[in-house]
Coordinates of C-alpha atoms and ligand atoms in Angstrom, one line a residue:
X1 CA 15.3 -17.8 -1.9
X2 CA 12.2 -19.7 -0.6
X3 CA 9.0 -18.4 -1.8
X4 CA 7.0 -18.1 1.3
X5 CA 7.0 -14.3 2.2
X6 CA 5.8 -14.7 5.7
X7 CA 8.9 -17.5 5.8
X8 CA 11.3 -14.9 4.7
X9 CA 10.3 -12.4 7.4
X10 CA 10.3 -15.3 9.6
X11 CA 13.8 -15.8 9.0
X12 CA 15.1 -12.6 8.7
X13 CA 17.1 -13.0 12.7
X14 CA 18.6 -10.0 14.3
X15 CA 19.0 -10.3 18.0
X16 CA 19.2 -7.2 20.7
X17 CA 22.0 -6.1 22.3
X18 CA 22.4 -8.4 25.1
X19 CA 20.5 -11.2 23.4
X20 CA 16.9 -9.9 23.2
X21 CA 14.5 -11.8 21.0
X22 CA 13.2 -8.3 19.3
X23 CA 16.0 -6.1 17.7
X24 CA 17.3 -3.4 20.1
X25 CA 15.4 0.0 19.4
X26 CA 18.2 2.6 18.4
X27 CA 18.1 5.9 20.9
X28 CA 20.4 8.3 19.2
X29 CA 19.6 10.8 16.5
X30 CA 23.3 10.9 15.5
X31 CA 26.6 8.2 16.1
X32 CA 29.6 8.7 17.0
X33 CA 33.5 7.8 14.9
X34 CA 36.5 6.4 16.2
X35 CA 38.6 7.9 13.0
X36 CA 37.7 10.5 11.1
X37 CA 38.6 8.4 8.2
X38 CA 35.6 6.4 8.9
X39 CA 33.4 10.0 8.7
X40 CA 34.6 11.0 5.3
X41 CA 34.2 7.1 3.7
X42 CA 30.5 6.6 4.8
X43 CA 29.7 10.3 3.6
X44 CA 31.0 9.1 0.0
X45 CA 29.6 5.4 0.3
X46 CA 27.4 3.3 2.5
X47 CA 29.1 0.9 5.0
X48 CA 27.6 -2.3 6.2
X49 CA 26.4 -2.1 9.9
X50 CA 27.6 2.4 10.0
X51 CA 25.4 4.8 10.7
X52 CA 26.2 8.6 10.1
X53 CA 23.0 10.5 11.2
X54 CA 19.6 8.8 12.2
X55 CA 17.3 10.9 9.0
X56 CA 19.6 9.3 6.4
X57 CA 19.7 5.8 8.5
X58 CA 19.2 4.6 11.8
X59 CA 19.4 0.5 12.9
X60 CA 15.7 0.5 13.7
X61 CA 14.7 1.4 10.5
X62 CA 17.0 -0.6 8.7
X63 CA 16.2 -3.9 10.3
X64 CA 12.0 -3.1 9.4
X65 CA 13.7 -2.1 6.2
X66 CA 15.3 -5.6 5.6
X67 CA 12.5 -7.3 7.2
X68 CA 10.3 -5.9 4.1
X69 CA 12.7 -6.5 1.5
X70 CA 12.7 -10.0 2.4
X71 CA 8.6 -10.1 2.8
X72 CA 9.2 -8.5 -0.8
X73 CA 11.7 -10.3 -2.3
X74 CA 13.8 -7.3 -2.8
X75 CA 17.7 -6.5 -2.6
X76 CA 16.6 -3.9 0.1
X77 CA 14.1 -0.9 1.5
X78 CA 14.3 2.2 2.9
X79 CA 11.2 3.0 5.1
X80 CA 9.8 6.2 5.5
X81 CA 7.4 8.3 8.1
X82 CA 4.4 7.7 5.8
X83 CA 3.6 5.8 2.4
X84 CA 3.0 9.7 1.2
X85 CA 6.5 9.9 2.2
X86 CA 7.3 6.7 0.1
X87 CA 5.5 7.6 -2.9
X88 CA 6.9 11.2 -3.2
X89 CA 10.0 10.5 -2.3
X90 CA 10.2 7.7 -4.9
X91 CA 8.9 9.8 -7.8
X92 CA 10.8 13.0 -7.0
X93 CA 14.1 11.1 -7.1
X94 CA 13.2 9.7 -10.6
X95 CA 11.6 12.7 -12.5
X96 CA 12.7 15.7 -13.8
X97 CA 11.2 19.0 -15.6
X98 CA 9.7 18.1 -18.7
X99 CA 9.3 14.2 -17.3
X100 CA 5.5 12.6 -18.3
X101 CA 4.2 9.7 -16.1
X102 CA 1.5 7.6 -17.0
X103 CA -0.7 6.4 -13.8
X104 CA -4.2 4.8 -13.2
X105 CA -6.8 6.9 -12.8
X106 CA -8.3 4.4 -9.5
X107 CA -5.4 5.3 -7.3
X108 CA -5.1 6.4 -3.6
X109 CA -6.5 10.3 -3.0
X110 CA -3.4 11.6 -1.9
X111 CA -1.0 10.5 -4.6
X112 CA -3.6 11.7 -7.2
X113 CA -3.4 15.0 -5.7
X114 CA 0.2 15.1 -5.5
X115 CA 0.3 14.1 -9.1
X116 CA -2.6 15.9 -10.6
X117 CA -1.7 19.3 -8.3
X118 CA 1.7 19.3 -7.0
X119 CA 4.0 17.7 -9.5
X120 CA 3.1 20.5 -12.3
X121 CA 4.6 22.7 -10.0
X122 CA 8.0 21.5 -11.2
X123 CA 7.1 20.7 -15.0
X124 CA 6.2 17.0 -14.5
X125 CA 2.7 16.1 -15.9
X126 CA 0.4 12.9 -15.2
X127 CA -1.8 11.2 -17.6
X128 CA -4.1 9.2 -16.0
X129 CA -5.4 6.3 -17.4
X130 CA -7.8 3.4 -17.1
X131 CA -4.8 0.8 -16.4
X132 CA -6.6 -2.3 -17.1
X133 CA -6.4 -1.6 -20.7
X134 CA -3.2 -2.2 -21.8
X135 CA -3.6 -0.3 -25.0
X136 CA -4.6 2.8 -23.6
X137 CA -1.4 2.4 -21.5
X138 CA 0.5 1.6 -24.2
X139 CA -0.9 4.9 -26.2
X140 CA -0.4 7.4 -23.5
X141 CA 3.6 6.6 -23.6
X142 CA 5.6 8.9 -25.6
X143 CA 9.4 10.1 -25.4
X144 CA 9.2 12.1 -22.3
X145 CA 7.5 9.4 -20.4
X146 CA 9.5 8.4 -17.3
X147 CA 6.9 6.4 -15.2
X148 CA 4.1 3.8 -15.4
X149 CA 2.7 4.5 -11.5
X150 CA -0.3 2.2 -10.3
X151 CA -1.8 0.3 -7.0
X152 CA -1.8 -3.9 -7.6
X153 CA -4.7 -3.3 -5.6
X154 CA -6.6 -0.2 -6.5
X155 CA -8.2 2.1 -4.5
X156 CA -11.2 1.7 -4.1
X157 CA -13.0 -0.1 -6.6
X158 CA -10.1 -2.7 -6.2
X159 CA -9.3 -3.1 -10.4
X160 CA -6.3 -5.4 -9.9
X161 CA -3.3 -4.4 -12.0
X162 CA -1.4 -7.1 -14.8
X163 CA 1.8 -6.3 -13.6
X164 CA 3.7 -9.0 -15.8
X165 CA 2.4 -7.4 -18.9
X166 CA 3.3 -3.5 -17.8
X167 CA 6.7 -4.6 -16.9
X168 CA 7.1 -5.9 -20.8
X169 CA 5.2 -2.7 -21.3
X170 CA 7.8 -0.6 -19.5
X171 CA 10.7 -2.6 -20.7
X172 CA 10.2 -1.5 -24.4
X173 CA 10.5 2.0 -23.2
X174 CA 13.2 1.7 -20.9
X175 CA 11.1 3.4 -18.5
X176 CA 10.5 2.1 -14.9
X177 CA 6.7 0.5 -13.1
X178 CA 6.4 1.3 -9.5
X179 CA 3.8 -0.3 -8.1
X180 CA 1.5 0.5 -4.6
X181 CA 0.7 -2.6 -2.8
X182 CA -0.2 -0.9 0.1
X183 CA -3.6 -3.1 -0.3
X184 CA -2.3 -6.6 -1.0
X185 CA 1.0 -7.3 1.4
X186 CA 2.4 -10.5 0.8
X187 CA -0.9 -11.6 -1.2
X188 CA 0.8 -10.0 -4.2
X189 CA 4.5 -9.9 -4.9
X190 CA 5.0 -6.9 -7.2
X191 CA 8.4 -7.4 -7.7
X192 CA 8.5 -10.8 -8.5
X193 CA 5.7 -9.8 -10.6
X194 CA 7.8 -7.4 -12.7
X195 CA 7.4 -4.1 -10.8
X196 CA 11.2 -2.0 -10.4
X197 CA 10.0 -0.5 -7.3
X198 CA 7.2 -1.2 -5.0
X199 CA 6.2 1.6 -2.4
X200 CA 3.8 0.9 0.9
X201 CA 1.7 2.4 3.2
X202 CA 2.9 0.8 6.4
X203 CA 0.3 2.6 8.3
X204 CA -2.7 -0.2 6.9
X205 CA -2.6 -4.0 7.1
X206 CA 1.5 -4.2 7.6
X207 CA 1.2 -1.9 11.1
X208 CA -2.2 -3.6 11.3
X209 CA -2.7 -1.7 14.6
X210 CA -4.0 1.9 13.1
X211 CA -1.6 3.1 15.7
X212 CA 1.0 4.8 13.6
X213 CA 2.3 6.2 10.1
X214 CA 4.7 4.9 8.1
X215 CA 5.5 3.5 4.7
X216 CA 8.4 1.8 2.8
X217 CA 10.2 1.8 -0.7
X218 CA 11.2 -1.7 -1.6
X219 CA 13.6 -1.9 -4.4
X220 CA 17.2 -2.8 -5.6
X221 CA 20.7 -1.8 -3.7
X222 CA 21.0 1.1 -6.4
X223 CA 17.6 3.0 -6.2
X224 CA 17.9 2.8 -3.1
X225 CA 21.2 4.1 -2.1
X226 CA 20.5 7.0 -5.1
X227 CA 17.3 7.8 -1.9
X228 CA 19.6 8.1 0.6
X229 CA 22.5 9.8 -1.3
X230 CA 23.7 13.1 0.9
X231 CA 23.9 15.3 -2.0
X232 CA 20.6 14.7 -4.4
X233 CA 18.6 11.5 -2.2
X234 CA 14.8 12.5 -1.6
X235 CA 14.5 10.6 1.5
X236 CA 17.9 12.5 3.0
X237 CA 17.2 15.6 1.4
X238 CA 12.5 15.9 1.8
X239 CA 13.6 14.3 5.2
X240 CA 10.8 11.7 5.3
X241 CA 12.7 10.1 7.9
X242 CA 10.6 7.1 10.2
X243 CA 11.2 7.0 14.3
X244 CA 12.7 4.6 15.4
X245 CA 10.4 3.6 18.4
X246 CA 7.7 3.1 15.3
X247 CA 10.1 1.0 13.4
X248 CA 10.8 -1.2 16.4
X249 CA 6.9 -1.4 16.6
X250 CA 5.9 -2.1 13.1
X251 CA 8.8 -4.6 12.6
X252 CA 7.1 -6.4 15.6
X253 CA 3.6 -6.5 14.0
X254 CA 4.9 -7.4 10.7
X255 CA 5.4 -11.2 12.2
X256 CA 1.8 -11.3 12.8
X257 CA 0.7 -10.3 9.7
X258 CA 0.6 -13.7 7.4
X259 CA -1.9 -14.9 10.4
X260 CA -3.9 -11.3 10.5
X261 CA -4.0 -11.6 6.2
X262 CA -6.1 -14.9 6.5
X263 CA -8.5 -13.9 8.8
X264 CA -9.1 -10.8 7.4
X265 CA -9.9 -12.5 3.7
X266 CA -11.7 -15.4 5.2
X267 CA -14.4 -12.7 6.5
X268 CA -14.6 -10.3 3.7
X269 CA -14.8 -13.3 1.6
X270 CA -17.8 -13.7 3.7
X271 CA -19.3 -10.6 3.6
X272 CA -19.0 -10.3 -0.5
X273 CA -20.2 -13.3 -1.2
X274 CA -23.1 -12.5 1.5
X275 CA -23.8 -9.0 -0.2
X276 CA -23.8 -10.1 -3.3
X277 CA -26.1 -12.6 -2.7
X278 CA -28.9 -9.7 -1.5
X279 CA -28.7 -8.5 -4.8
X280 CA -25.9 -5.4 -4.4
X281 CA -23.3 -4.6 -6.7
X282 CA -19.6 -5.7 -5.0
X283 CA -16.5 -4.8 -6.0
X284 CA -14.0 -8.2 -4.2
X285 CA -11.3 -9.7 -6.4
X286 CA -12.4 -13.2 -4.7
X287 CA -16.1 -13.3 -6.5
X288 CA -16.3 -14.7 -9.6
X289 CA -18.1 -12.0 -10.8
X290 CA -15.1 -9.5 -10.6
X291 CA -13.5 -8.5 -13.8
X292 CA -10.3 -9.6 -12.7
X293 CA -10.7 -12.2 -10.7
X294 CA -8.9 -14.6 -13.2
X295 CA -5.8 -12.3 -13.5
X296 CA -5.9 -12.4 -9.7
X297 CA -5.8 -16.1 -9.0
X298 CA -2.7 -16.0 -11.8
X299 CA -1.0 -13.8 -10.0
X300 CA -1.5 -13.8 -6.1
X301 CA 0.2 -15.8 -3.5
X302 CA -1.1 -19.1 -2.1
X303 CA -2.8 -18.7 1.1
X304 CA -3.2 -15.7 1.9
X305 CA -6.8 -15.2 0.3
X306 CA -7.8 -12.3 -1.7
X307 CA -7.4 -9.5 0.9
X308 CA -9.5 -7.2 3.3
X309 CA -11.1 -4.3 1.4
X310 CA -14.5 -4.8 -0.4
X311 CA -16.5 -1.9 -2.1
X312 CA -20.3 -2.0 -2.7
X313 CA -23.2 -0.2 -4.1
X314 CA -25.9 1.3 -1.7
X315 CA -26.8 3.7 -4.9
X316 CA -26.8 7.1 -3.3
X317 CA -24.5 9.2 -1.2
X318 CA -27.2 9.7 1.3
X319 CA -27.7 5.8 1.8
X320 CA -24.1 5.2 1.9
X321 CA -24.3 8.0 5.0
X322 CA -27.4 6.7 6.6
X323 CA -26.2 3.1 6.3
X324 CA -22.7 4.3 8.0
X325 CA -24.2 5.8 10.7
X326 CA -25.7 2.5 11.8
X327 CA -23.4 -0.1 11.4
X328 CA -21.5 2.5 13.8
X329 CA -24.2 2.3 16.2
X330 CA -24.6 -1.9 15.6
X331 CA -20.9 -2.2 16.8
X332 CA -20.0 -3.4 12.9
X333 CA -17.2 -1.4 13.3
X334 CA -15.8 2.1 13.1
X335 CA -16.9 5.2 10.3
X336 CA -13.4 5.9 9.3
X337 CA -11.1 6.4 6.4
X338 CA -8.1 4.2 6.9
X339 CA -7.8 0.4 6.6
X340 CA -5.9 -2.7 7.1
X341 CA -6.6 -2.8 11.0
X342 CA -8.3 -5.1 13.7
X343 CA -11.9 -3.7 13.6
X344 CA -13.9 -3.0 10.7
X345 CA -13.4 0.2 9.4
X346 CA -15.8 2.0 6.7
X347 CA -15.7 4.8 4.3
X348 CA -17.6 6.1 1.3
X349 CA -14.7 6.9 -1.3
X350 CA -16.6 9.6 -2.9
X351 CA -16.8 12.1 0.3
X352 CA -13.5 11.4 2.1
X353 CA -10.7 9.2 0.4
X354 CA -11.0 9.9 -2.8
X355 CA -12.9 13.4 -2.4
X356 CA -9.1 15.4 -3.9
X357 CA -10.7 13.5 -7.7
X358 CA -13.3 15.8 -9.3
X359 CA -16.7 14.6 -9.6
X360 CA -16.7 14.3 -13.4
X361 CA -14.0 12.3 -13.1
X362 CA -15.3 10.0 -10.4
X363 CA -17.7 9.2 -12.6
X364 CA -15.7 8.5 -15.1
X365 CA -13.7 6.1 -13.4
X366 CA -16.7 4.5 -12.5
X367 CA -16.8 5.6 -8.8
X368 CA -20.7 6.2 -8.2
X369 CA -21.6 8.0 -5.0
X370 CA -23.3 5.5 -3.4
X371 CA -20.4 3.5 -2.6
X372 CA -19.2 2.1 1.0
X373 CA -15.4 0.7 1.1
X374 CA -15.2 -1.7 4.1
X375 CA -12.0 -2.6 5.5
X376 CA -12.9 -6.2 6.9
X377 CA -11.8 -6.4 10.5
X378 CA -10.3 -9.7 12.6
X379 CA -14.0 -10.4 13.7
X380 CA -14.5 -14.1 15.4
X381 CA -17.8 -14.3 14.6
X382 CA -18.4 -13.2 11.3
X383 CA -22.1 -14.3 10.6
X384 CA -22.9 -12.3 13.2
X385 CA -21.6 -9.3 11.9
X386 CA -23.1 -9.6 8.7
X387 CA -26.1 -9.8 10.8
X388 CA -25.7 -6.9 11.7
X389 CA -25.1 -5.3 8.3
X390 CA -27.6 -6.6 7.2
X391 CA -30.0 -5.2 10.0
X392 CA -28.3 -1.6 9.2
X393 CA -29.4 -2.2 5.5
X394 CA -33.1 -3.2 6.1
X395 CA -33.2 0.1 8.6
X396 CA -32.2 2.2 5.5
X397 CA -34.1 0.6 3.1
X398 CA -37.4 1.4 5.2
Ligands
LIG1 C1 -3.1 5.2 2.9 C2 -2.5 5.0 1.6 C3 -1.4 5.7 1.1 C4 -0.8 6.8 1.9 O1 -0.2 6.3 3.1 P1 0.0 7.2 4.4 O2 0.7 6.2 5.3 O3 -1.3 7.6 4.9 O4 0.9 8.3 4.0 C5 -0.9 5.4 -0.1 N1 -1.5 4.4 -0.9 C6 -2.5 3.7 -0.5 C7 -3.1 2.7 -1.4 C8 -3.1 3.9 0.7 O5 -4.1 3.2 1.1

């Protein structure tokens, strides 16, 4: 298989129904049988090309489906109507009561919550961990341990995961890495990598077009087909099912994004290198200056830069507000949570994203309040939006 991601989706051909250049968008919630043969077989097994009932399977999903599992490098996907959707879905079907996972503490808000809160619920407990040291990973694992869960990517002081050595980590335990890369689409290759299962948030750079919600489980036939199974699958069973007028639409603006990728790390390679320069503390797995910007080169993908998302320092909460505020007003971009899409988009983690983590533990992970998460738009001009920052900066500083 050729290495190129963007290549592989660019290959990936399926043709309308009378010849169209975009796959035809499926309008049925259920399809029909000639034999009720045919009924009973595809309730005990998949079938190539048969659909039974449009939550458990519907052509539009399945093509976006395919499309990512050859981005991915994958045997297949399932895609789902959020990355919640993904993530839940993906850890429900593996875990069971008395079941331990292991995860990094620097993870996305809502699958902390989900772990921290709602897993317990049904016996499973999360130890969260700093997942850059491999020891401590290594020392949280115990019999009952089912799961090492991180981002490759994390959110958001952007720690980048060393997914070749959790995968021998995992191995010696039998136990399986799923890995987020909702961050770093087709920059990182998880599962080429070492990951068993990578889950996405379609909804951010993939979708690209803040437009919709959706997310994706990329993994082998098996997994899979044990998320889809009519009897104990999560995505049949939770019903996490994605619409098919969305599926036609993302699998549309997934051809765009190897071009959207570049841009988008050219400028916030820009900006960090721009910020760090006045001084501030940034968090960009391009700078020399990040922890794991080695590990990063090692692993990513030629070409595609080192992503969109930058985190820096303005010290306090009320800075980080102030200096929101007016980049809004400058036309910088948009105060939002969110990211992955055309404009800039800005955040500060502490009060909105990742707001479900307890302060103590914020500070533990080393998420100070005064940060601001930027989600680098498409800009043209790019020195002229750091202009602009920087003019919202000097009006705070005052
Ligand atoms: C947004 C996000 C999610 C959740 O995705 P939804 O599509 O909003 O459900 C999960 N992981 C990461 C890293 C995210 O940024």
């Amino acid at each position: 298989m050729n290495d190129n991601p963007a290549r592989r989706i660019q290959d990936y051909q399926v043709f309308g129904e009378f010849g169209e250049v975009n796959p035809s968008i499926s309008d049925g919630a259920t399809f029909t049988f000639m034999t009720a043969e045919k009924m009973i077989e595809l309730f005990n097994t998949e079938i190539e090309g048969c659909f039974l009932y449009s939550r458990h399977l519907n052509p539009s999903d399945y093509y976006l489906g395919q499309a990512l599992a050859n981005m991915e490098g994958t045997e297949t996907a399932q895609v789902m109507g959020s990355g919640m959707g993904a993530i839940t879905s993906t850890i429900t079907q593996i875990v069971s009561q008395g079941d331990e996972i292991i995860s990094s503490r620097t993870i996305y808000g809502g699958t902390y919550a989900f772990l921290k809160n709602f897993l317990p619920k049904f016996g499973v407990r999360t130890h969260f961990i700093d997942i850059t040291n491999l020891e401590t990973v290594k020392n949280a694992i115990n019999e009952n341990t089912k799961i090492i869960y991180c981002e490759s990517i994390s959110n958001p002081l952007l720690e980048v995961a060393n997914i070749p050595e959790l995968r021998k980590i995992a191995d010696e335990h039998g136990i399986k890495l799923i890995v987020d890369n909702t961050f770093s689409p087709m920059i990182i290759s998880p599962y080429k990598l070492g990951a068993h299962i990578v889950v996405y948030s379609l909804t951010k750079f993939i979708n690209g077009m803040n437009d919709a919600v959706a997310g994706a489980v990329c993994a082998d036939h098996d997994f899979i087909a044990s998320l889809r199974n009519v009897n104990d699958g999560a995505a049949m069973l939770l019903g996490p099912t994605l619409d098919p007028i969305r599926a036609s639409m993302i699998t549309k603006n997934l051809h765009t994004l190897h071009v959207r990728l570049k841009q988008h790390s050219l400028n916030a390679m820009f900006i960090a290198e721009n910020l760090e320069k006045l001084n501030y503390r940034v968090f960009y797995p391009g700078l020399p200056s990040h922890p794991q910007h080695e590990l990063m080169k090692s692993i990513m993908n030629p070409n595609y830069g080192f992503g969109g998302m930058i985190t820096f320092d303005v010290k306090t909460s009320e800075n980080a507000q102030k200096l929101m505020e007016k980049m809004q007003e400058l036309k910088v971009g948009y105060f939002a949570v969110s990211l992955g899409f055309y404009k800039t988009l800005f955040s500060s983690p502490g009060s909105s994203t990742s707001s479900e983590i307890p302060p103590e533990e914020q500070e533990a992970m080393g998420m100070t309040p005064g940060l601001v998460r930027f989600s680098v738009g498409l800009d043209d001009d790019i020195e002229e939006s750091f202009d602009r920052i920087k003019k919202a900066l000097q009006i705070i500083n005052k």
